[in-house]
């Protein structure tokens, strides 16, 4: 059975905050522990984005030298034929391409920071949102920390526990997987 993508439960405030940050800063990194919902939050932002966007998954990138190539492939660019990825992105963004999502940056944080710095320093007009378990270290990065969804105290009633966002998300994934709770 494949992965059942959960709905965005309990993250409305976080989504609004992320949208605000993206509107004010060139690069925003959503930082938090594994499984907290960073990717899903950024996907929700991209889905609601009024302009064009591209999501680059860096989970399968073997090392930092492949980050630019992964971005190039996602954008349909040929960096070895027509200059660097940053040079080509400058031409692409002049035609309108405002949101670049770099997902899963923790293993290649330094390379992602260099890419972000190169884009911003070159004056390329786009918004960058990254997800990572760690801060990238970019000079232009604004960090948004994402905490796990909360649950109520153990002494709370069953109804109170079932109404928490963390439990609602669990029940949603269980139902979509065919489990009757």
Short mmCIF file of C-alpha atoms in Angstrom, two decimals:
data_model
loop_
_atom_site.label_atom_id
_atom_site.label_comp_id
_atom_site.label_asym_id
_atom_site.label_seq_id
_atom_site.Cartn_x
_atom_site.Cartn_y
_atom_site.Cartn_z
CA UNK A 1 0.00 0.00 0.00
CA UNK A 2 1.30 3.49 -0.89
CA UNK A 3 1.58 6.51 1.34
CA UNK A 4 -1.72 8.19 2.14
CA UNK A 5 -1.15 11.93 2.02
CA UNK A 6 -2.81 13.51 5.07
CA UNK A 7 -4.84 16.65 4.96
CA UNK A 8 -3.41 19.81 6.48
CA UNK A 9 -4.77 19.53 10.03
CA UNK A 10 -4.00 22.10 12.70
CA UNK A 11 -1.62 24.13 10.55
CA UNK A 12 -3.82 27.03 9.40
CA UNK A 13 -1.94 29.52 11.57
CA UNK A 14 1.41 28.10 10.42
CA UNK A 15 0.34 28.31 6.77
CA UNK A 16 -0.72 31.95 7.17
CA UNK A 17 2.57 32.75 8.93
CA UNK A 18 4.58 31.03 6.18
CA UNK A 19 2.70 32.93 3.46
CA UNK A 20 3.45 36.19 5.29
CA UNK A 21 7.14 35.37 5.62
CA UNK A 22 7.42 34.40 1.97
CA UNK A 23 5.81 37.69 1.00
CA UNK A 24 8.43 39.65 2.97
CA UNK A 25 11.65 37.65 2.62
CA UNK A 26 13.58 36.25 -0.34
CA UNK A 27 14.17 32.87 1.32
CA UNK A 28 12.33 31.09 4.13
CA UNK A 29 13.43 27.79 5.63
CA UNK A 30 10.84 25.75 7.52
CA UNK A 31 12.85 23.92 10.18
CA UNK A 32 11.65 21.13 12.45
CA UNK A 33 12.13 17.49 13.38
CA UNK A 34 11.43 14.68 10.93
CA UNK A 35 7.76 13.88 10.48
CA UNK A 36 6.50 17.18 11.90
CA UNK A 37 4.78 18.20 8.65
CA UNK A 38 7.27 20.56 6.99
CA UNK A 39 6.79 19.13 3.52
CA UNK A 40 3.00 19.02 3.78
CA UNK A 41 2.91 22.65 4.98
CA UNK A 42 5.06 23.82 2.09
CA UNK A 43 3.01 21.71 -0.38
CA UNK A 44 -0.13 23.45 0.88
CA UNK A 45 1.53 26.82 0.29
CA UNK A 46 2.53 25.78 -3.25
CA UNK A 47 -0.99 24.48 -3.97
CA UNK A 48 -2.46 27.83 -2.91
CA UNK A 49 0.21 29.87 -4.74
CA UNK A 50 -1.34 32.08 -7.41
CA UNK A 51 1.74 32.10 -9.63
CA UNK A 52 3.83 29.32 -10.99
CA UNK A 53 5.99 27.20 -8.74
CA UNK A 54 8.30 24.23 -8.82
CA UNK A 55 9.00 21.76 -6.02
CA UNK A 56 12.44 20.15 -5.99
CA UNK A 57 12.76 17.09 -3.76
CA UNK A 58 16.31 16.73 -2.48
CA UNK A 59 15.66 13.52 -0.50
CA UNK A 60 17.31 11.36 -3.17
CA UNK A 61 20.23 13.72 -3.90
CA UNK A 62 23.39 11.76 -3.11
CA UNK A 63 25.62 14.73 -2.25
CA UNK A 64 25.92 18.50 -2.36
CA UNK A 65 27.38 18.54 -5.86
CA UNK A 66 24.02 17.32 -7.23
CA UNK A 67 21.79 20.10 -5.82
CA UNK A 68 22.14 22.43 -8.82
CA UNK A 69 21.53 19.48 -11.15
CA UNK A 70 18.35 18.48 -9.29
CA UNK A 71 17.05 22.05 -9.56
CA UNK A 72 17.98 22.17 -13.25
CA UNK A 73 16.16 18.90 -13.98
CA UNK A 74 13.04 20.10 -12.13
CA UNK A 75 13.05 23.29 -14.21
CA UNK A 76 13.89 21.63 -17.50
CA UNK A 77 17.20 23.51 -17.75
CA UNK A 78 20.51 22.34 -19.24
CA UNK A 79 23.19 24.00 -17.09
CA UNK A 80 26.15 22.37 -18.77
CA UNK A 81 25.09 23.63 -22.19
CA UNK A 82 23.98 27.17 -21.42
CA UNK A 83 25.82 28.39 -18.31
CA UNK A 84 25.16 27.79 -14.63
CA UNK A 85 21.78 27.00 -13.13
CA UNK A 86 21.74 30.47 -11.58
CA UNK A 87 22.42 32.12 -14.96
CA UNK A 88 19.62 30.14 -16.59
CA UNK A 89 17.24 30.82 -13.70
CA UNK A 90 17.79 34.53 -14.24
CA UNK A 91 16.44 34.17 -17.78
CA UNK A 92 13.57 31.90 -16.67
CA UNK A 93 12.39 34.23 -13.89
CA UNK A 94 12.21 37.19 -16.25
CA UNK A 95 9.31 35.33 -17.89
CA UNK A 96 7.66 34.84 -14.50
CA UNK A 97 8.40 32.00 -12.13
CA UNK A 98 8.06 33.19 -8.58
CA UNK A 99 8.23 30.21 -6.15
CA UNK A 100 11.04 27.66 -5.78
CA UNK A 101 10.53 24.97 -3.13
CA UNK A 102 13.60 23.03 -2.00
CA UNK A 103 12.34 20.08 0.03
CA UNK A 104 14.53 17.98 2.33
CA UNK A 105 17.66 20.14 2.48
CA UNK A 106 19.26 18.80 5.68
CA UNK A 107 21.84 16.51 4.02
CA UNK A 108 22.83 19.20 1.51
CA UNK A 109 22.24 22.36 3.55
CA UNK A 110 25.50 24.07 2.58
CA UNK A 111 24.84 23.58 -1.15
CA UNK A 112 21.26 24.83 -0.72
CA UNK A 113 22.53 27.90 1.14
CA UNK A 114 25.01 28.58 -1.68
CA UNK A 115 22.22 28.29 -4.26
CA UNK A 116 19.94 30.63 -2.31
CA UNK A 117 22.75 33.14 -1.78
CA UNK A 118 23.68 32.99 -5.46
CA UNK A 119 20.09 33.61 -6.55
CA UNK A 120 19.54 36.52 -4.18
CA UNK A 121 22.98 38.07 -4.75
CA UNK A 122 22.41 37.95 -8.53
CA UNK A 123 19.13 39.85 -8.03
CA UNK A 124 16.93 37.06 -9.34
CA UNK A 125 13.33 37.85 -8.50
CA UNK A 126 11.71 34.79 -6.99
CA UNK A 127 10.69 33.42 -3.62
CA UNK A 128 12.47 30.41 -2.16
CA UNK A 129 10.98 28.14 0.49
CA UNK A 130 13.07 25.30 1.86
CA UNK A 131 12.35 22.50 4.32
CA UNK A 132 15.07 21.11 6.52
CA UNK A 133 15.76 19.59 9.90
CA UNK A 134 18.54 22.17 10.25
CA UNK A 135 19.08 25.80 9.33
CA UNK A 136 20.73 26.14 5.89
CA UNK A 137 23.13 28.91 6.87
CA UNK A 138 22.26 31.25 4.00
CA UNK A 139 22.97 34.94 4.54
CA UNK A 140 19.46 35.64 3.16
CA UNK A 141 17.55 32.96 5.07
CA UNK A 142 14.63 33.62 7.39
CA UNK A 143 13.87 30.64 9.64
CA UNK A 144 10.39 29.46 10.60
CA UNK A 145 10.46 26.74 13.26
CA UNK A 146 7.65 24.20 13.03
CA UNK A 147 6.76 22.43 16.26
CA UNK A 148 4.91 19.09 16.47
CA UNK A 149 1.15 19.23 16.79
CA UNK A 150 0.16 19.26 20.43
CA UNK A 151 -1.93 16.79 22.36
CA UNK A 152 -3.84 17.34 25.56
CA UNK A 153 -2.80 16.24 29.03
CA UNK A 154 -3.16 12.50 29.81
CA UNK A 155 -5.95 13.17 32.31
CA UNK A 156 -8.15 14.79 29.65
CA UNK A 157 -11.40 13.17 28.58
CA UNK A 158 -11.50 10.91 25.53
CA UNK A 159 -13.49 13.55 23.63
CA UNK A 160 -10.89 16.21 24.45
CA UNK A 161 -8.05 13.97 23.26
CA UNK A 162 -9.93 13.10 20.03
CA UNK A 163 -10.36 16.81 19.27
CA UNK A 164 -6.63 17.65 19.32
CA UNK A 165 -4.97 18.30 15.98
CA UNK A 166 -2.45 15.50 16.38
CA UNK A 167 -5.18 12.92 17.01
CA UNK A 168 -7.36 14.34 14.20
CA UNK A 169 -4.46 13.90 11.79
CA UNK A 170 -3.84 10.34 13.01
CA UNK A 171 -7.53 9.46 12.58
CA UNK A 172 -7.59 11.03 9.10
CA UNK A 173 -4.62 8.95 7.93
CA UNK A 174 -6.10 5.82 9.52
CA UNK A 175 -9.46 6.33 7.76
CA UNK A 176 -7.79 6.96 4.40
CA UNK A 177 -5.83 3.74 4.93
CA UNK A 178 -9.04 1.78 5.47
CA UNK A 179 -8.78 1.42 9.26
CA UNK A 180 -12.06 1.90 11.10
CA UNK A 181 -11.53 3.57 14.47
#
